[in-house]
PDB file of C-alpha atoms in Angstrom:
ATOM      1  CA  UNK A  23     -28.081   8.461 -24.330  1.00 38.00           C
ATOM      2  CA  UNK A  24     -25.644  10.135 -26.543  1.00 41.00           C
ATOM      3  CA  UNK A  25     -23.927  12.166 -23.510  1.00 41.00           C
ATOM      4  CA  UNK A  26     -24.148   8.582 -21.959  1.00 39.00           C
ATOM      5  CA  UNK A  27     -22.102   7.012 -24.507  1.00 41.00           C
ATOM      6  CA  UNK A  28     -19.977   9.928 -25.259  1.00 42.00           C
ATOM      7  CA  UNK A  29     -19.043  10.312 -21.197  1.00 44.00           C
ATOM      8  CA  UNK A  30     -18.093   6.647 -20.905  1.00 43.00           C
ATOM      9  CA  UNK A  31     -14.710   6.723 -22.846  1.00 46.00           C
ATOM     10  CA  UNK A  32     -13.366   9.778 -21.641  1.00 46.00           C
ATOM     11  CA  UNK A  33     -14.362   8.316 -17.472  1.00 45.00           C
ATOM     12  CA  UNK A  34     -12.394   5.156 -18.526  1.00 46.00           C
ATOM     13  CA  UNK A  35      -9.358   6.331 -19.482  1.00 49.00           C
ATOM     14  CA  UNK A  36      -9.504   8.955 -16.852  1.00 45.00           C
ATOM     15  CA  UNK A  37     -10.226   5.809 -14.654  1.00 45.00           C
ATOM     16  CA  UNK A  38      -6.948   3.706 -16.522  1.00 82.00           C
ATOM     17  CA  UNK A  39      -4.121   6.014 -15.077  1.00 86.00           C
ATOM     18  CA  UNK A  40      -2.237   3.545 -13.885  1.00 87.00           C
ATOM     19  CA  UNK A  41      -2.824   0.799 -15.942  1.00 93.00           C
ATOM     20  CA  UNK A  42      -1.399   3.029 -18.864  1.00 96.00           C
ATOM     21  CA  UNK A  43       1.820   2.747 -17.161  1.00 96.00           C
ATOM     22  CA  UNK A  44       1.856  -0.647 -18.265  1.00 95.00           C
ATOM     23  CA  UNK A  45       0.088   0.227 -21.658  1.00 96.00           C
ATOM     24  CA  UNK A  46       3.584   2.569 -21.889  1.00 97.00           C
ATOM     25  CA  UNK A  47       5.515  -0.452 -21.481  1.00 96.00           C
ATOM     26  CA  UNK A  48       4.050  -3.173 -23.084  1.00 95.00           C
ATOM     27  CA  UNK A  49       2.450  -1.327 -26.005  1.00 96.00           C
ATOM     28  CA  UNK A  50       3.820   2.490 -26.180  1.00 97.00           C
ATOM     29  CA  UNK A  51       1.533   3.489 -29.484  1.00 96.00           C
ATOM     30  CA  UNK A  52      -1.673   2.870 -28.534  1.00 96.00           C
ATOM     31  CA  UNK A  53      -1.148   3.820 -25.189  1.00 96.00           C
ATOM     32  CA  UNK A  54       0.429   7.541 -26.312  1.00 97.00           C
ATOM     33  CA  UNK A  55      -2.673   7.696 -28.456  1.00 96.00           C
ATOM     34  CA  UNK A  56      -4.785   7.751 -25.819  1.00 96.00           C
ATOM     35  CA  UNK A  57      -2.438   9.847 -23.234  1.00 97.00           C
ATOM     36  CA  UNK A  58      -3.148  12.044 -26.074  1.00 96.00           C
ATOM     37  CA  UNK A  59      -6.142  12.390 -26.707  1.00 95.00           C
ATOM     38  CA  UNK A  60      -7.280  12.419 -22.601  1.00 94.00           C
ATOM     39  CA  UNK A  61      -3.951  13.793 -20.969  1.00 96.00           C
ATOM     40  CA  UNK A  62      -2.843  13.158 -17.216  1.00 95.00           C
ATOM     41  CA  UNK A  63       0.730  12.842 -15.617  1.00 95.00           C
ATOM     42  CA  UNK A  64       0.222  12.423 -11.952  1.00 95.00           C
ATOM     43  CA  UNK A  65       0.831   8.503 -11.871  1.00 96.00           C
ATOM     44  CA  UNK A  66       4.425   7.660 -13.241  1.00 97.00           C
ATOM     45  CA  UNK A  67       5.350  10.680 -11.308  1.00 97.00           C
ATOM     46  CA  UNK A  68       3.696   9.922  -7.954  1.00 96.00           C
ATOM     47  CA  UNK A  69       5.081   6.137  -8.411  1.00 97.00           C
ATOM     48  CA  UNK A  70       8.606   7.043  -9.289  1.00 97.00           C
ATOM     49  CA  UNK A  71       8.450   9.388  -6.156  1.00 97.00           C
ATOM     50  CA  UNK A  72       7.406   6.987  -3.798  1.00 97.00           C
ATOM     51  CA  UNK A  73      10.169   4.739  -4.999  1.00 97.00           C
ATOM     52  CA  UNK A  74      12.977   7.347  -5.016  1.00 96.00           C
ATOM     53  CA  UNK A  75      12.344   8.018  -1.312  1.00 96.00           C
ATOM     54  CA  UNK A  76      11.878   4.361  -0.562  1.00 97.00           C
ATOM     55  CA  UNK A  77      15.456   4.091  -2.367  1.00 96.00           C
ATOM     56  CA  UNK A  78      16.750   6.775  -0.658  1.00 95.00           C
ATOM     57  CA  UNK A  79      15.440   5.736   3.154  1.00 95.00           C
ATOM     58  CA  UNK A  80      16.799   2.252   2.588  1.00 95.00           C
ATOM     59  CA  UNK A  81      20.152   3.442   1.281  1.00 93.00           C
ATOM     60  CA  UNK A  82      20.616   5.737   4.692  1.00 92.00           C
ATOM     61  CA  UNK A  83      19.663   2.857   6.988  1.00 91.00           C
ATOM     62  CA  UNK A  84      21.740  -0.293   5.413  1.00 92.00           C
ATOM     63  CA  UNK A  85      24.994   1.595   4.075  1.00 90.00           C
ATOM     64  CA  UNK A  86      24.615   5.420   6.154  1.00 89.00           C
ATOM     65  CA  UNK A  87      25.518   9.069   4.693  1.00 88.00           C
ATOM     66  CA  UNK A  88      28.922   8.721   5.804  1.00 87.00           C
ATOM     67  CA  UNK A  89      30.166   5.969   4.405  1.00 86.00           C
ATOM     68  CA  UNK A  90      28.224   7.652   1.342  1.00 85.00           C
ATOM     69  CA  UNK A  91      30.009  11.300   1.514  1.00 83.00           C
ATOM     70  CA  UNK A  92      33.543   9.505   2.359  1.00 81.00           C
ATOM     71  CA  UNK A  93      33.269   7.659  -1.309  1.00 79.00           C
ATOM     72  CA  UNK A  94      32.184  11.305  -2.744  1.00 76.00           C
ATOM     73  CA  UNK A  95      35.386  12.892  -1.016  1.00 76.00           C
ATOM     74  CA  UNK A  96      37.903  10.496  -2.100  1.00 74.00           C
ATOM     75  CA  UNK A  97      37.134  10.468  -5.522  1.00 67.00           C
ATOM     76  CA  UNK A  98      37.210  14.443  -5.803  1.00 67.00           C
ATOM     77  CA  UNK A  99      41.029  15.217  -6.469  1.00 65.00           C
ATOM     78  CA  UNK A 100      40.204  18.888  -5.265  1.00 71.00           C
ATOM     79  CA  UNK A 101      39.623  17.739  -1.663  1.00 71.00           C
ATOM     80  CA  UNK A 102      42.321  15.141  -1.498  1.00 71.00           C
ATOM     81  CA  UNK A 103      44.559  18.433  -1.621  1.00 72.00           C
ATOM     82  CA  UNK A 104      43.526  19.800   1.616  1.00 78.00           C
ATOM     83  CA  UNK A 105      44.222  18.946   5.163  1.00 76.00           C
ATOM     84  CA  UNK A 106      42.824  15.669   7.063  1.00 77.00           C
ATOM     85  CA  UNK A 107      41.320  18.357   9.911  1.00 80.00           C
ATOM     86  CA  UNK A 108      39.602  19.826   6.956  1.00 79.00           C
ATOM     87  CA  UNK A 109      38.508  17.321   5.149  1.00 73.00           C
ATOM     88  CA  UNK A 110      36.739  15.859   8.548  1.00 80.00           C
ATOM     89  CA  UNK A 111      35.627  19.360   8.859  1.00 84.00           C
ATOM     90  CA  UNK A 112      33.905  18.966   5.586  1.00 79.00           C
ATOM     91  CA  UNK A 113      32.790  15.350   6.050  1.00 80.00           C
ATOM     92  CA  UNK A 114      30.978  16.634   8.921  1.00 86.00           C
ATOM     93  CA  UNK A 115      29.214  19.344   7.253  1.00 86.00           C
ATOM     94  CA  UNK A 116      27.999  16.833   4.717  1.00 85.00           C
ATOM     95  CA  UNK A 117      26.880  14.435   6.928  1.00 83.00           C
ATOM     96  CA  UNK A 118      24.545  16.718   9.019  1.00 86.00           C
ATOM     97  CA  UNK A 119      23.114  18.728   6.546  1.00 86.00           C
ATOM     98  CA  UNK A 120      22.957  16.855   3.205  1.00 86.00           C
ATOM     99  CA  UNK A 121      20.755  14.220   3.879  1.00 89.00           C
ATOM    100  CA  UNK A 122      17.791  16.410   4.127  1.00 91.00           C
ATOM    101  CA  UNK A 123      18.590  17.696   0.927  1.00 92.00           C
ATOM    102  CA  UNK A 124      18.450  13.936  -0.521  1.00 91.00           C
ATOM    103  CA  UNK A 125      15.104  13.668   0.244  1.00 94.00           C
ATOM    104  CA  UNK A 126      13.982  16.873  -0.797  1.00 95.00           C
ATOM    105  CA  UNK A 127      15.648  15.806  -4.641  1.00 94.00           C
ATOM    106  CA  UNK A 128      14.121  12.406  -4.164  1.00 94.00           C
ATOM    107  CA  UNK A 129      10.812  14.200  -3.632  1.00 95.00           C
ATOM    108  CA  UNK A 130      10.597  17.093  -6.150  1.00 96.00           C
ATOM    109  CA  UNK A 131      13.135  15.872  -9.230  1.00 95.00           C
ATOM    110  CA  UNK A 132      10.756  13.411 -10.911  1.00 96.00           C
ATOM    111  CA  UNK A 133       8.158  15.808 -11.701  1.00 97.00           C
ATOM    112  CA  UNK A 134      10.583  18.927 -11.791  1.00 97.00           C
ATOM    113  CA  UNK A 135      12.758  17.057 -14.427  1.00 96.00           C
ATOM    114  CA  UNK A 136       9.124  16.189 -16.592  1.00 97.00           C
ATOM    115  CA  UNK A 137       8.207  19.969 -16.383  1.00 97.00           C
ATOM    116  CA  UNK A 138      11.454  20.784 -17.917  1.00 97.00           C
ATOM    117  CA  UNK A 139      11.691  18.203 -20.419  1.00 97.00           C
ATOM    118  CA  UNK A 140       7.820  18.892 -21.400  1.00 98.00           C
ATOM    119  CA  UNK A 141       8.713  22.780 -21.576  1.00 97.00           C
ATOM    120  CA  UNK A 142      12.247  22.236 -23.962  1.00 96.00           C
ATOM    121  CA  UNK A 143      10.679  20.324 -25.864  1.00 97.00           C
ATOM    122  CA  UNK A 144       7.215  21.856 -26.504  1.00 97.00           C
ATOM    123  CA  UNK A 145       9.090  25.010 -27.176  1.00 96.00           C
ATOM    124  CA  UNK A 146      11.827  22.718 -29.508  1.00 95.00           C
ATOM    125  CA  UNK A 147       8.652  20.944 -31.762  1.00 96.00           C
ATOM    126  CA  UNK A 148       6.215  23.836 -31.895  1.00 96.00           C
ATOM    127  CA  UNK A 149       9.186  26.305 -32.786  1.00 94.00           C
ATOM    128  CA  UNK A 150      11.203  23.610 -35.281  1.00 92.00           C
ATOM    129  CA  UNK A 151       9.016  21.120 -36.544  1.00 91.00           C
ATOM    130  CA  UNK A 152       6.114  22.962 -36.674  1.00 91.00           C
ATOM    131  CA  UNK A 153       3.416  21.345 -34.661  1.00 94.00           C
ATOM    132  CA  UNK A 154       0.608  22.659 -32.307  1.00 93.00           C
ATOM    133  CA  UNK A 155       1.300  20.767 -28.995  1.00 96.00           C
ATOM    134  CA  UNK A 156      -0.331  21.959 -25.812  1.00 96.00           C
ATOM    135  CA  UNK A 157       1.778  22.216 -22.298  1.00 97.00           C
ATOM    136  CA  UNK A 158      -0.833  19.257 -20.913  1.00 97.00           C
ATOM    137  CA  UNK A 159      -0.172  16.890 -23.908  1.00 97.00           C
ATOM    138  CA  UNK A 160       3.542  17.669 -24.077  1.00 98.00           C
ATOM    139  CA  UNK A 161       4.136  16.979 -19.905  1.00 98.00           C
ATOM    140  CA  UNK A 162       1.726  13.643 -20.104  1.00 98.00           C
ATOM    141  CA  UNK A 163       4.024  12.821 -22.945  1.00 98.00           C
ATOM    142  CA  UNK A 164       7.366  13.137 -20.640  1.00 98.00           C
ATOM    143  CA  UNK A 165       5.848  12.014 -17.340  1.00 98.00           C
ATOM    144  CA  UNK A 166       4.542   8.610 -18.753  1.00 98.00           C
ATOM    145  CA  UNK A 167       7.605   8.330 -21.047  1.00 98.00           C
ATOM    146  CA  UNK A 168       9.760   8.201 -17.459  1.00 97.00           C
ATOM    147  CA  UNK A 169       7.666   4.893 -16.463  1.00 97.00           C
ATOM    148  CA  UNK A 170      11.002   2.839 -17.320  1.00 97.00           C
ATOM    149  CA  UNK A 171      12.405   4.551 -14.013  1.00 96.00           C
ATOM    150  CA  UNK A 172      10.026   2.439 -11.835  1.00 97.00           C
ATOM    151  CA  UNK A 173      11.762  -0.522 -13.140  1.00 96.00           C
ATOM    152  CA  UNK A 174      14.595   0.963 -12.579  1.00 95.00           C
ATOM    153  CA  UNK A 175      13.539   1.843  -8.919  1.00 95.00           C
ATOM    154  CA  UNK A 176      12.135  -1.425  -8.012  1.00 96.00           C
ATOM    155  CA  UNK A 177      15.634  -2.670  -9.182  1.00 96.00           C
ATOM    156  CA  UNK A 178      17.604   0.006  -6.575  1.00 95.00           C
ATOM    157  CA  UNK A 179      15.069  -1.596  -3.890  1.00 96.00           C
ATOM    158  CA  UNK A 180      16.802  -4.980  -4.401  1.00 95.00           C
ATOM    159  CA  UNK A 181      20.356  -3.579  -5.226  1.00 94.00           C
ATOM    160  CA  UNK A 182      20.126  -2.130  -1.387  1.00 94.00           C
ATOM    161  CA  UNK A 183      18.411  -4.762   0.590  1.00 94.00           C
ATOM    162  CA  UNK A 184      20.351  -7.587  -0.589  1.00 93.00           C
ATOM    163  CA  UNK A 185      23.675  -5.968  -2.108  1.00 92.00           C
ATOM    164  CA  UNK A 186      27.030  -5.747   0.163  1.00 90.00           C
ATOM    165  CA  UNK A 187      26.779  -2.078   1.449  1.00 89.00           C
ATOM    166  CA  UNK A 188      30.117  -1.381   0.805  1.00 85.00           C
ATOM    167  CA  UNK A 189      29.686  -1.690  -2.596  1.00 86.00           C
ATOM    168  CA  UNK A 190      26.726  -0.197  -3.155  1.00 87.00           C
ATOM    169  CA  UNK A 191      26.854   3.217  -5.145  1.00 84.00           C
ATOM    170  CA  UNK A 192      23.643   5.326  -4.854  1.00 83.00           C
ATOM    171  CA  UNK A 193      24.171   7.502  -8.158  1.00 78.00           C
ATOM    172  CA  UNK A 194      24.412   4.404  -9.701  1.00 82.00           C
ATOM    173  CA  UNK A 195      22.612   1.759  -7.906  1.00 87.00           C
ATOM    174  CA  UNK A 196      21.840  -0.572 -11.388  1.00 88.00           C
ATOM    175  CA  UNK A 197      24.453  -1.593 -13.317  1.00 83.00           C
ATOM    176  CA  UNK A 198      22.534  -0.634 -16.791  1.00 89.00           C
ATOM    177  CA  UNK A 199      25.086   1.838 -17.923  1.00 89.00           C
ATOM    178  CA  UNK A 200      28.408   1.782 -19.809  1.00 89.00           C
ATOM    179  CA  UNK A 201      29.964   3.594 -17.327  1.00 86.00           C
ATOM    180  CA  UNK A 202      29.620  -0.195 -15.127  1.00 81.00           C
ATOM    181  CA  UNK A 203      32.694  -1.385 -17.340  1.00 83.00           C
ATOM    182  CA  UNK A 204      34.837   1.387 -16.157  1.00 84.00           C
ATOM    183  CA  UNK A 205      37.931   0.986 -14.063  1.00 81.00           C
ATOM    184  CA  UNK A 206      37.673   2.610 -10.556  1.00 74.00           C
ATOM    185  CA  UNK A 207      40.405   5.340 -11.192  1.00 78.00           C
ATOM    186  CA  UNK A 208      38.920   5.918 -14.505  1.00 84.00           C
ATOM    187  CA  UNK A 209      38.253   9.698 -14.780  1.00 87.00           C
ATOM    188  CA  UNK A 210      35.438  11.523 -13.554  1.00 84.00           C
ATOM    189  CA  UNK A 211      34.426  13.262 -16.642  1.00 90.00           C
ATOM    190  CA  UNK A 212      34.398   9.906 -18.834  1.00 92.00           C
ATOM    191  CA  UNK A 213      32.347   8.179 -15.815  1.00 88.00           C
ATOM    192  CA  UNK A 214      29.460  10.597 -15.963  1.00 91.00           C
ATOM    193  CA  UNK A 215      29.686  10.775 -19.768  1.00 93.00           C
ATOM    194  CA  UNK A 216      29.490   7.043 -20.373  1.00 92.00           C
ATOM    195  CA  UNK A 217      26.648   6.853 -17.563  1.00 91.00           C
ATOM    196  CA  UNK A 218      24.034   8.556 -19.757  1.00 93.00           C
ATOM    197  CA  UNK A 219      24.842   5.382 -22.232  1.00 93.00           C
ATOM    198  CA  UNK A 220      21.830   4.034 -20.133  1.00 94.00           C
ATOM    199  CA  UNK A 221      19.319   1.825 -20.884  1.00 94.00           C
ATOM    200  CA  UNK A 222      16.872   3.563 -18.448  1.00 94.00           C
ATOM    201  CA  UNK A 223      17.599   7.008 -19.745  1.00 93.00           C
ATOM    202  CA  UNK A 224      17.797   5.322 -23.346  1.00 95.00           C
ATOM    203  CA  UNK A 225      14.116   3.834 -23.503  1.00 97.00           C
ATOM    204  CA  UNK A 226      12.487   7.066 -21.963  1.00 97.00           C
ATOM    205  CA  UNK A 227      13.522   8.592 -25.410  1.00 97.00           C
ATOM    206  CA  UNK A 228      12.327   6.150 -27.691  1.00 98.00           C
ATOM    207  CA  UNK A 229       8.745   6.590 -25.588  1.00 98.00           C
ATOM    208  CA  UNK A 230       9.224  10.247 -26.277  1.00 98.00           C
ATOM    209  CA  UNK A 231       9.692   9.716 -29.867  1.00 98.00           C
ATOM    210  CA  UNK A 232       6.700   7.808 -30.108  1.00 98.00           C
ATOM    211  CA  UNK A 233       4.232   9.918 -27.720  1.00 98.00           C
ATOM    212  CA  UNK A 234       5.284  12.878 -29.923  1.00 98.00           C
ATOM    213  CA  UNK A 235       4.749  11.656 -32.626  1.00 97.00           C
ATOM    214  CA  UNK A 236       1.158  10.169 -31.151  1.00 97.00           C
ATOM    215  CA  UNK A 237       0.611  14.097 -31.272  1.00 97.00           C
ATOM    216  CA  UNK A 238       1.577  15.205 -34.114  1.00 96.00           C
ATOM    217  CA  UNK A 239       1.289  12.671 -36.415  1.00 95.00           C
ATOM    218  CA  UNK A 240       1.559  15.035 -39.313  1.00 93.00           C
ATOM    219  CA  UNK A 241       4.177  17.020 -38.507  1.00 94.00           C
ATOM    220  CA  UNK A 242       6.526  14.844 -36.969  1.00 95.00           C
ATOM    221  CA  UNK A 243       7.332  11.126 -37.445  1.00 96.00           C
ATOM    222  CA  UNK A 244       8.836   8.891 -34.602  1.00 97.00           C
ATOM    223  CA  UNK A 245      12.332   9.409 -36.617  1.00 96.00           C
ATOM    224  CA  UNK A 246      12.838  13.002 -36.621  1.00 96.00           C
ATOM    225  CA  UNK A 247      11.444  12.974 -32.871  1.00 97.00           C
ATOM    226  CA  UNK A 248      13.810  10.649 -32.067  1.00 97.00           C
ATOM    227  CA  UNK A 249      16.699  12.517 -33.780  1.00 97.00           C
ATOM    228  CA  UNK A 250      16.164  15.744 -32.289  1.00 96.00           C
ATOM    229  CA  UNK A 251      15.645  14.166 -28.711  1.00 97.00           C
ATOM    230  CA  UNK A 252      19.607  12.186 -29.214  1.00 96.00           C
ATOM    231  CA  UNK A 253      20.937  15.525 -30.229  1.00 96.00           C
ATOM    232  CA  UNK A 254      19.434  17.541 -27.279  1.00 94.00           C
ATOM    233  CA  UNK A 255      20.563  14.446 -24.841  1.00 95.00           C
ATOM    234  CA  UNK A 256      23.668  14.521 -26.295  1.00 96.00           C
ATOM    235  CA  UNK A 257      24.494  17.979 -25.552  1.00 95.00           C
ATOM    236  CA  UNK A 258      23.111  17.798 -21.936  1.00 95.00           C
ATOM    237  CA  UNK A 259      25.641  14.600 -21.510  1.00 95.00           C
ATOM    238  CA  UNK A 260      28.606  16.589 -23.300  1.00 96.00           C
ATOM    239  CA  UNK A 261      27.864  19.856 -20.815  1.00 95.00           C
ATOM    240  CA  UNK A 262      27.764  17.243 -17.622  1.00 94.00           C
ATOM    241  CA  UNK A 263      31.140  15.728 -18.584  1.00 93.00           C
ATOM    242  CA  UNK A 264      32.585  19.151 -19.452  1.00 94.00           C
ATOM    243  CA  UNK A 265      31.257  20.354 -15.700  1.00 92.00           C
ATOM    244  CA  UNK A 266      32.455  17.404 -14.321  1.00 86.00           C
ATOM    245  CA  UNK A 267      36.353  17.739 -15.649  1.00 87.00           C
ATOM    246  CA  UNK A 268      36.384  21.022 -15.211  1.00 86.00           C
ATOM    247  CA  UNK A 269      35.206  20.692 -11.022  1.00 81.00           C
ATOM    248  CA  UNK A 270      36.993  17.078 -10.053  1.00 68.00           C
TER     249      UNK A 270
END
């Protein structure tokens, strides 16, 4: 009876996979508690994938990979300086052979992007703050923190089915950034800056904060987790920017 007993919480949350994307949502700390205690990941990341390439197949057939590439090209001040034969030339290239690649980042970045968010910052709480995560715990923690992106994914669905394709943008297909108030010859640097001002990227953090903390309750309060995830994000948006000037 015991083994009975003992067998029938751990084959319900096993069981509740999906439903703790919700729980993530709706009520993060009890839901992180038991992520916790019985961690999985596959879920939010098979969901966001499914999306992404849903995204991604609607977005080549209602606005194409041309029209796509010729936005790219115009706003890179680099390839405005060559030749109209070349930058057709180029054009070309992009169209035949990028696409593929699309899909392949479609398919691989939402769980490639939790492994290395999980691995920083297991490394940055075990080494700094002083807690014992585990690898499992610490990538449950990021891959159900990410559920906000299947909002934001069912969001791109509509965006492309029932926006005006010529103004649809596919690195930015909902309007939840800063970057939205921008001019359109406002520079490229400040545009990728002010587009991790994002309330999808934003929440994910706050869940982070509060999963780690869900694990190491001692060591590390939903503050300081929070504080050491802004300064990491901060740095990874200062580096994109500084990339981004340096190459447009």
């Amino acid at each position: 009876m015991g083994d009975i007993a003992a067998q029938a919480p751990e084959s319900t949350e096993r069981a509740n996979s999906l439903s703790r994307i919700f729980g993530v949502l709706l009520n993060p700390q009890a839901t992180f508690e038991s992520i916790v205690r019985k961690p999985t990941w596959f879920a939010p990341i098979a969901v966001l994938t499914v999306l992404s390439l849903i995204v991604i197949g609607l977005f080549a057939h209602r606005v194409g990979w041309r029209a796509f590439f010729e936005k790219q090209m115009q706003a890179n001040s680099r390839i405005q300086q060559i030749s109209p034969e070349q930058q057709e030339q180029a054009l070309e290239m992009q169209v035949r052979y990028a696409p593929p690649f699309v899909y392949a980042i479609g398919a691989v970045s939402p769980f490639l992007v939790a492994l290395v968010v999980a691995a920083v910052l297991l490394g940055l709480f075990n080494g700094l703050a002083g807690t014992s995560l585990r690898f499992k715990t610490s990538l449950a923690i990021a891959c159900y923190a990410s559920s906000p992106g299947i909002l934001r994914g069912l969001l791109g669905i509509l965006v492309v089915l029932f926006k005006d394709p010529s103004t649809i943008d596919l690195q930015n297909l909902v309007a939840s950034n800063a970057s939205a108030f921008l001019s359109r010859d406002s520079a490229a640097w400040l545009v990728v800056l002010l587009r991790f001002v994002d309330v999808f990227t934003v929440w994910p953090l706050v869940l982070m904060a509060i999963g780690y903390h869900a694990a190491a309750p001692k060591k590390l309060s939903t503050g300081a987790a929070f504080a050491w995830l802004l300064i990491v994000y901060a740095v990874i948006a200062l580096a994109s920017a500084g990339v981004t000037a340096a190459f447009t």
